[in-house]
Every structure is written in structure tokens, then in C-alpha cells.
Amino acid sequence: MTDHPAVPQGWYQDPSGAAALRWWDGARWTEHTQAAPPQVPAPAPQQYAPQAPQPPVQQQPYPPQQPYAQQPQAPAPQQPYPPQAPQAPVQQQFPPGGGGPEGLLSADVLAVNQDFKWVDISTSYSVLDRKGIEVGSVAETGQNAARKVMRFVSTMDRYLSRKFEIRDAAGVPFLELSRGTKVLKAKVQVARPDGTPVGEILQDRVVTFGSFDLVVGGATIGHIQASWSAFNFTFTDHTGTEVARIGRSLLDRVLDVAFGADYYYYEVLRPMAEPLRSLSLAAALTMDTLLKPDKDGDA
């Protein structure tokens, strides 16, 4: 073979005529050959029948939406307000000696004054501080006409349920006491005016009436040891430490025997936390009404 100028490798027509195509490797002819690929006739151009022009599709307009009928609202006229003069803060007025429950709860000495009544059909009495200023009161509630008549003609009502309110100097109740029908032991429930329970005052023995437990949620948090003959009472906390006491002077005892004028003192010896403070106060102020033993010896 003769030399050829540099020709890129590829399939070319075989110069020897032995095959249709022979591979040129860029320098010489090789032994690789192949037949010529079949000739595919070019497709004849497809004839399409002319399409008749179509009329444009008319878009159907939707009917306009009717707006919701709304009544036009006239703007509210702005009422001009006259300028307000600055108001001084309202001061709640209480009698001298302290107001609200703290007038009773924070006092170190309280005097319970149960004035003599010829006919006692609804018990009520006042509570004074050491200066003689009224800082609270106790009033019996729930006494309808039938109960008052029974109380006037007999002593049967002493076995029935009784309710009392302890009120502050303004006459606002802050403790409510209720005793159910007496069976064996005296049991007094103490609650706030909204019904929130504070605790219970329970006579701890059936035979004697010399002591009471102050109970909250089933746990004893305090105790009262009573001596009714001398009208002396000792209040202790759950550790047995004396925290308060009740007593009478000799003159008060004489007046009680002669005229039935009950007058005694409740003295706080140590600070007490809640609910012991409220339970002790509730027991002290109703000791001579709810917890006092009857003539037959039952509390």
C-alpha cells in the first residue's frame, strides 16, 4: 500500500473492493471489514387535508355575583365624656382597734362579752380587744320561728344542730361554725364563708367532756384541755406547747353565777400559723355556746 496523508481513523470504502467498508486506524488499513448499512428510504412527506377553519369558542360569561345585602352601619357617635377629676383612693372604714379578720386574729388578748338576756332565743355577743374596743362579734344563724318557739318553751333545741358566724368589726363574716345533732360527741365544723373547710373541733371522749382536738384533714394539729368548774382552758399545738388559754377573773365568775353574764378572756401566748390560728379562735369564741356541757354532763 502507498502512504496516505494523515486521515482520521474510521470506516471508509474498501479500496480493494473485497468488502463494502474497511477500518482505517489512522495509519493503515486493517483486516476489519463490514457490509454497508442498508439504505432506509426517506419517508414521503405526509399530506394532510386542509382543515376548515373553526369558529372561535365563545366563553360564556358568568352572571355577576350579587353582593350580600348588608345594612350599612352608621358609625356610633362618640359621646364626649367630661374630664374626670382624680379620685382619692377609697379608704375602708373600720372602728378603732383594727378592722377585718386581723382585728381578731392578731390580737393578743380578746374579751368575750355575753350580756345577760332574760330570753335567749338567738345567741349573739361581742368581742373586745384589751382596750375595750369592739373588734368582732359572734351571731347564731339559721334560727327560724319554730326553733325560736322551741327554745323559748323547752331545752330540746340543745340537742339539735346549731350554726354560728364569727364576724369582724364591720359585721362581715369570716368564719362559719356548724354543729350537727348531738349524739355522743360534740363535733363542730369550721369553714370560710365561701365553703372552704378550715377544720374541725372534736370532743375526744364520750364519757368526759374535758378535752377537744383541733383536726384538719384527719390530722390533729392542736388540743384543748378544759376545766369547766374553774372555766380554765389550755390550748396546745401538735407538739404539746401551750399557745393560748381561756380564763375568768373572780369577779367574772361571781357575775356569771349571780346574773348569768358570761364574760371571759382569750389570751394568745405564742404566734400560731394557719389553720391553727383560725381554729383556736373559733373554739375560743364559741366555747361557752357550742362546746359548753349541758346540765346532764354532755358537751
CSV table of C-alpha atoms in Angstrom, one decimal:
chain,number,residue,atom,x,y,z
A,1,MET,CA,0.0,0.0,0.0
A,2,THR,CA,1.0,3.5,-0.6
A,3,ASP,CA,1.3,6.1,2.1
A,4,HIS,CA,-1.6,8.4,2.6
A,5,PRO,CA,-1.7,11.7,4.2
A,6,ALA,CA,-3.0,11.7,7.8
A,7,VAL,CA,-6.6,10.7,7.7
A,8,PRO,CA,-8.6,10.3,10.9
A,9,GLN,CA,-9.5,6.7,11.8
A,10,GLY,CA,-12.9,5.4,10.8
A,11,TRP,CA,-14.9,3.2,8.4
A,12,TYR,CA,-14.2,4.0,4.8
A,13,GLN,CA,-15.0,2.4,1.4
A,14,ASP,CA,-12.7,-0.6,1.0
A,15,PRO,CA,-10.1,0.4,-1.7
A,16,SER,CA,-9.5,-3.3,-2.5
A,17,GLY,CA,-13.2,-3.9,-3.3
A,18,ALA,CA,-13.3,-7.1,-1.1
A,19,ALA,CA,-15.8,-5.5,1.3
A,20,ALA,CA,-18.0,-2.6,1.4
A,21,LEU,CA,-16.3,-0.9,4.4
A,22,ARG,CA,-12.8,-1.3,5.9
A,23,TRP,CA,-11.4,0.2,9.1
A,24,TRP,CA,-8.7,2.8,8.8
A,25,ASP,CA,-6.8,3.2,12.0
A,26,GLY,CA,-5.3,6.5,11.0
A,27,ALA,CA,-2.0,4.9,9.6
A,28,ARG,CA,-3.0,1.9,7.6
A,29,TRP,CA,-5.9,-0.3,6.5
A,30,THR,CA,-6.7,-3.1,9.0
A,31,GLU,CA,-8.3,-6.5,8.4
A,32,HIS,CA,-11.6,-5.4,9.9
A,33,THR,CA,-14.4,-5.0,7.4
A,34,GLN,CA,-18.2,-4.8,7.4
A,35,ALA,CA,-21.0,-4.6,5.0
A,36,ALA,CA,-22.5,-1.3,4.1
A,37,PRO,CA,-25.6,-0.5,6.2
A,38,PRO,CA,-28.9,-0.9,4.5
A,39,GLN,CA,-30.3,2.3,2.9
A,40,VAL,CA,-33.5,3.4,4.6
A,41,PRO,CA,-35.7,5.3,2.2
A,42,ALA,CA,-36.6,8.7,3.4
A,43,PRO,CA,-40.3,8.9,4.3
A,44,ALA,CA,-42.5,10.5,1.8
A,45,PRO,CA,-44.0,13.8,3.1
A,46,GLN,CA,-47.4,13.2,4.6
A,47,GLN,CA,-50.2,15.0,3.0
A,48,TYR,CA,-52.8,16.4,5.4
A,49,ALA,CA,-56.2,17.6,4.2
A,50,PRO,CA,-56.7,21.2,4.9
A,51,GLN,CA,-58.9,21.8,7.9
A,52,ALA,CA,-61.8,24.1,7.7
A,53,PRO,CA,-61.3,27.0,10.0
A,54,GLN,CA,-63.2,26.5,13.3
A,55,PRO,CA,-65.1,29.4,14.7
A,56,PRO,CA,-63.6,30.5,18.0
A,57,VAL,CA,-65.2,29.1,21.1
A,58,GLN,CA,-67.2,31.8,22.8
A,59,GLN,CA,-66.6,32.0,26.5
A,60,GLN,CA,-69.9,32.1,28.3
A,61,PRO,CA,-69.7,35.0,30.8
A,62,TYR,CA,-70.9,34.1,34.2
A,63,PRO,CA,-73.6,36.3,35.7
A,64,PRO,CA,-72.2,38.8,38.0
A,65,GLN,CA,-72.5,37.7,41.7
A,66,GLN,CA,-74.9,39.7,43.8
A,67,PRO,CA,-73.2,41.0,46.8
A,68,TYR,CA,-74.6,40.1,50.2
A,69,ALA,CA,-77.1,42.5,51.3
A,70,GLN,CA,-75.6,44.3,54.2
A,71,GLN,CA,-77.3,47.1,56.1
A,72,PRO,CA,-75.0,50.0,56.2
A,73,GLN,CA,-74.0,50.6,59.8
A,74,ALA,CA,-73.9,54.2,60.8
A,75,PRO,CA,-70.8,54.9,62.9
A,76,ALA,CA,-71.8,55.2,66.6
A,77,PRO,CA,-71.5,58.8,67.7
A,78,GLN,CA,-68.7,59.2,70.1
A,79,GLN,CA,-70.1,60.6,73.3
A,80,PRO,CA,-67.6,63.1,74.7
A,81,TYR,CA,-67.0,62.4,78.4
A,82,PRO,CA,-66.3,65.3,80.7
A,83,PRO,CA,-62.8,65.0,82.1
A,84,GLN,CA,-62.8,63.1,85.4
A,85,ALA,CA,-61.3,64.6,88.4
A,86,PRO,CA,-58.7,62.4,90.0
A,87,GLN,CA,-60.3,60.3,92.7
A,88,ALA,CA,-58.7,59.8,96.0
A,89,PRO,CA,-58.3,56.1,96.9
A,90,VAL,CA,-61.3,54.7,98.9
A,91,GLN,CA,-60.3,54.1,102.4
A,92,GLN,CA,-62.3,51.2,104.0
A,93,GLN,CA,-63.5,52.5,107.3
A,94,PHE,CA,-63.3,50.2,110.4
A,95,PRO,CA,-63.9,51.0,114.0
A,96,PRO,CA,-60.8,51.8,116.1
A,97,GLY,CA,-58.8,48.9,117.2
A,98,GLY,CA,-58.2,47.3,113.8
A,99,GLY,CA,-60.6,46.1,111.1
A,100,GLY,CA,-61.2,42.9,109.1
A,101,PRO,CA,-60.3,39.5,110.4
A,102,GLU,CA,-56.9,40.6,111.5
A,103,GLY,CA,-58.5,42.7,114.2
A,104,LEU,CA,-59.4,39.4,115.8
A,105,LEU,CA,-56.6,37.1,114.6
A,106,SER,CA,-53.7,39.4,115.5
A,107,ALA,CA,-55.0,40.5,119.0
A,108,ASP,CA,-53.0,39.0,121.9
A,109,VAL,CA,-56.0,39.4,124.3
A,110,LEU,CA,-59.7,39.2,123.5
A,111,ALA,CA,-62.6,39.7,125.8
A,112,VAL,CA,-65.8,37.7,125.1
A,113,ASN,CA,-68.8,39.7,126.4
A,114,GLN,CA,-72.1,37.7,126.5
A,115,ASP,CA,-74.5,40.1,128.1
A,116,PHE,CA,-77.3,38.7,130.2
A,117,LYS,CA,-80.6,38.1,128.4
A,118,TRP,CA,-83.9,37.3,130.0
A,119,VAL,CA,-85.0,35.4,127.0
A,120,ASP,CA,-82.1,34.0,124.9
A,121,ILE,CA,-83.8,32.7,121.7
A,122,SER,CA,-81.0,33.7,119.3
A,123,THR,CA,-77.5,34.0,120.7
A,124,SER,CA,-75.2,36.9,119.8
A,125,TYR,CA,-72.4,38.6,121.6
A,126,SER,CA,-69.5,41.0,121.1
A,127,VAL,CA,-65.7,40.5,121.2
A,128,LEU,CA,-63.5,43.3,122.5
A,129,ASP,CA,-59.8,44.0,122.5
A,130,ARG,CA,-57.7,44.8,125.6
A,131,LYS,CA,-58.8,48.5,125.3
A,132,GLY,CA,-62.4,47.6,125.4
A,133,ILE,CA,-63.0,48.4,121.7
A,134,GLU,CA,-65.3,46.0,119.8
A,135,VAL,CA,-63.3,44.2,117.1
A,136,GLY,CA,-65.7,41.5,116.3
A,137,SER,CA,-68.9,39.6,117.1
A,138,VAL,CA,-70.5,36.2,117.2
A,139,ALA,CA,-74.0,35.6,116.0
A,140,GLU,CA,-76.2,32.5,115.8
A,141,THR,CA,-77.8,31.9,112.4
A,142,GLY,CA,-80.5,29.5,111.0
A,143,GLN,CA,-82.9,30.2,113.8
A,144,ASN,CA,-86.4,30.1,112.2
A,145,ALA,CA,-89.6,30.9,114.0
A,146,ALA,CA,-90.3,27.3,115.0
A,147,ARG,CA,-86.8,26.9,116.5
A,148,LYS,CA,-87.2,30.1,118.5
A,149,VAL,CA,-90.5,29.0,119.9
A,150,MET,CA,-89.0,25.6,120.9
A,151,ARG,CA,-86.1,27.4,122.5
A,152,PHE,CA,-88.5,29.6,124.5
A,153,VAL,CA,-90.7,26.9,125.9
A,154,SER,CA,-88.1,24.0,126.3
A,155,THR,CA,-84.5,23.0,126.2
A,156,MET,CA,-84.9,20.4,123.5
A,157,ASP,CA,-83.1,22.6,120.9
A,158,ARG,CA,-79.8,22.0,122.7
A,159,TYR,CA,-79.7,18.6,121.0
A,160,LEU,CA,-80.4,20.0,117.6
A,161,SER,CA,-77.9,21.4,115.1
A,162,ARG,CA,-76.7,24.9,115.6
A,163,LYS,CA,-74.8,27.4,113.4
A,164,PHE,CA,-72.7,30.5,114.3
A,165,GLU,CA,-70.9,33.2,112.4
A,166,ILE,CA,-67.7,34.9,113.6
A,167,ARG,CA,-67.7,38.4,112.2
A,168,ASP,CA,-65.2,41.2,112.0
A,169,ALA,CA,-65.7,44.7,113.3
A,170,ALA,CA,-67.6,45.7,110.2
A,171,GLY,CA,-70.0,42.8,110.6
A,172,VAL,CA,-68.6,40.8,107.7
A,173,PRO,CA,-68.5,37.0,108.4
A,174,PHE,CA,-65.1,35.3,108.0
A,175,LEU,CA,-65.6,32.0,109.9
A,176,GLU,CA,-68.7,29.8,109.9
A,177,LEU,CA,-69.3,27.1,112.6
A,178,SER,CA,-71.8,24.4,112.4
A,179,ARG,CA,-72.6,21.6,114.9
A,180,GLY,CA,-74.8,18.7,113.9
A,181,THR,CA,-77.3,17.0,116.0
A,182,LYS,CA,-75.7,15.9,119.3
A,183,VAL,CA,-75.4,12.2,119.7
A,184,LEU,CA,-72.3,11.1,121.6
A,185,LYS,CA,-69.5,13.6,121.0
A,186,ALA,CA,-69.7,17.3,120.1
A,187,LYS,CA,-68.4,17.9,116.6
A,188,VAL,CA,-68.1,21.4,115.2
A,189,GLN,CA,-67.1,22.1,111.6
A,190,VAL,CA,-65.3,25.4,110.8
A,191,ALA,CA,-65.3,26.8,107.3
A,192,ARG,CA,-64.8,30.1,105.4
A,193,PRO,CA,-67.9,31.9,104.1
A,194,ASP,CA,-67.3,30.5,100.6
A,195,GLY,CA,-67.5,27.0,102.0
A,196,THR,CA,-63.8,26.2,102.1
A,197,PRO,CA,-63.2,24.0,105.1
A,198,VAL,CA,-60.8,25.1,107.8
A,199,GLY,CA,-61.0,22.2,110.2
A,200,GLU,CA,-63.0,20.5,113.0
A,201,ILE,CA,-63.3,20.8,116.8
A,202,LEU,CA,-63.9,17.3,118.1
A,203,GLN,CA,-64.7,16.2,121.6
A,204,ASP,CA,-62.2,13.4,122.1
A,205,ARG,CA,-64.0,11.4,124.8
A,206,VAL,CA,-67.6,10.2,125.2
A,207,VAL,CA,-67.7,9.9,128.9
A,208,THR,CA,-66.0,13.1,129.9
A,209,PHE,CA,-66.1,16.5,128.3
A,210,GLY,CA,-62.7,17.8,129.5
A,211,SER,CA,-60.8,18.0,126.2
A,212,PHE,CA,-61.2,18.7,122.5
A,213,ASP,CA,-59.0,18.1,119.4
A,214,LEU,CA,-58.4,20.6,116.6
A,215,VAL,CA,-58.4,18.5,113.5
A,216,VAL,CA,-57.5,19.3,109.9
A,217,GLY,CA,-57.8,16.7,107.2
A,218,GLY,CA,-57.9,13.9,109.7
A,219,ALA,CA,-54.7,15.1,111.5
A,220,THR,CA,-54.8,16.6,115.0
A,221,ILE,CA,-52.9,19.9,114.9
A,222,GLY,CA,-53.9,21.1,118.4
A,223,HIS,CA,-55.6,20.2,121.6
A,224,ILE,CA,-57.8,22.0,124.2
A,225,GLN,CA,-57.7,20.8,127.8
A,226,ALA,CA,-60.8,22.1,129.7
A,227,SER,CA,-61.7,22.7,133.3
A,228,TRP,CA,-65.4,23.8,133.3
A,229,SER,CA,-65.7,24.2,137.0
A,230,ALA,CA,-63.0,26.9,137.1
A,231,PHE,CA,-63.6,27.9,133.5
A,232,ASN,CA,-59.9,27.5,132.5
A,233,PHE,CA,-58.8,26.1,129.2
A,234,THR,CA,-55.4,25.4,127.8
A,235,PHE,CA,-54.7,25.4,124.0
A,236,THR,CA,-51.6,23.5,122.8
A,237,ASP,CA,-50.2,22.8,119.3
A,238,HIS,CA,-49.3,19.4,117.9
A,239,THR,CA,-46.1,19.4,119.9
A,240,GLY,CA,-47.9,19.9,123.2
A,241,THR,CA,-46.6,23.5,123.5
A,242,GLU,CA,-49.1,25.9,125.1
A,243,VAL,CA,-50.1,28.6,122.6
A,244,ALA,CA,-53.2,30.2,124.2
A,245,ARG,CA,-55.6,30.0,127.2
A,246,ILE,CA,-59.0,31.0,128.3
A,247,GLY,CA,-59.9,32.2,131.8
A,248,ARG,CA,-62.1,34.4,134.0
A,249,SER,CA,-61.4,36.7,136.9
A,250,LEU,CA,-63.0,36.1,140.2
A,251,LEU,CA,-65.5,38.9,139.6
A,252,ASP,CA,-66.5,37.5,136.3
A,253,ARG,CA,-67.3,34.2,138.0
A,254,VAL,CA,-69.4,35.9,140.6
A,255,LEU,CA,-71.3,37.8,137.9
A,256,ASP,CA,-71.9,34.6,135.9
A,257,VAL,CA,-73.3,32.8,138.9
A,258,ALA,CA,-75.4,35.8,140.1
A,259,PHE,CA,-76.7,37.3,136.9
A,260,GLY,CA,-75.7,34.9,134.1
A,261,ALA,CA,-73.5,37.5,132.5
A,262,ASP,CA,-70.8,35.5,130.7
A,263,TYR,CA,-67.5,37.3,130.4
A,264,TYR,CA,-64.1,35.7,129.8
A,265,TYR,CA,-60.7,36.3,128.2
A,266,TYR,CA,-58.9,34.6,125.4
A,267,GLU,CA,-55.1,35.2,125.7
A,268,VAL,CA,-52.7,34.3,122.9
A,269,LEU,CA,-49.3,33.2,124.3
A,270,ARG,CA,-47.4,32.3,121.1
A,271,PRO,CA,-47.8,33.1,117.4
A,272,MET,CA,-49.8,30.5,115.6
A,273,ALA,CA,-49.9,29.7,111.8
A,274,GLU,CA,-53.0,28.9,109.9
A,275,PRO,CA,-55.2,26.9,110.2
A,276,LEU,CA,-54.4,26.5,113.9
A,277,ARG,CA,-54.8,30.2,114.5
A,278,SER,CA,-58.4,30.3,113.0
A,279,LEU,CA,-59.4,27.0,114.6
A,280,SER,CA,-58.2,28.2,118.1
A,281,LEU,CA,-60.1,31.5,117.7
A,282,ALA,CA,-63.2,29.7,116.5
A,283,ALA,CA,-63.1,27.4,119.6
A,284,ALA,CA,-62.3,30.2,122.0
A,285,LEU,CA,-65.2,32.4,120.9
A,286,THR,CA,-67.8,29.7,120.9
A,287,MET,CA,-66.5,27.7,124.0
A,288,ASP,CA,-69.5,28.8,126.1
A,289,THR,CA,-72.1,28.2,123.4
A,290,LEU,CA,-71.3,25.3,121.1
A,291,LEU,CA,-68.9,23.3,123.4
A,292,LYS,CA,-70.3,24.0,126.9
A,293,PRO,CA,-71.6,20.9,128.5
A,294,ASP,CA,-75.3,20.6,129.3
A,295,LYS,CA,-76.7,20.1,132.7
A,296,ASP,CA,-76.6,16.3,132.2
A,297,GLY,CA,-72.9,16.4,131.6
A,298,ASP,CA,-72.8,16.1,127.8
A,299,ALA,CA,-70.9,18.7,125.8
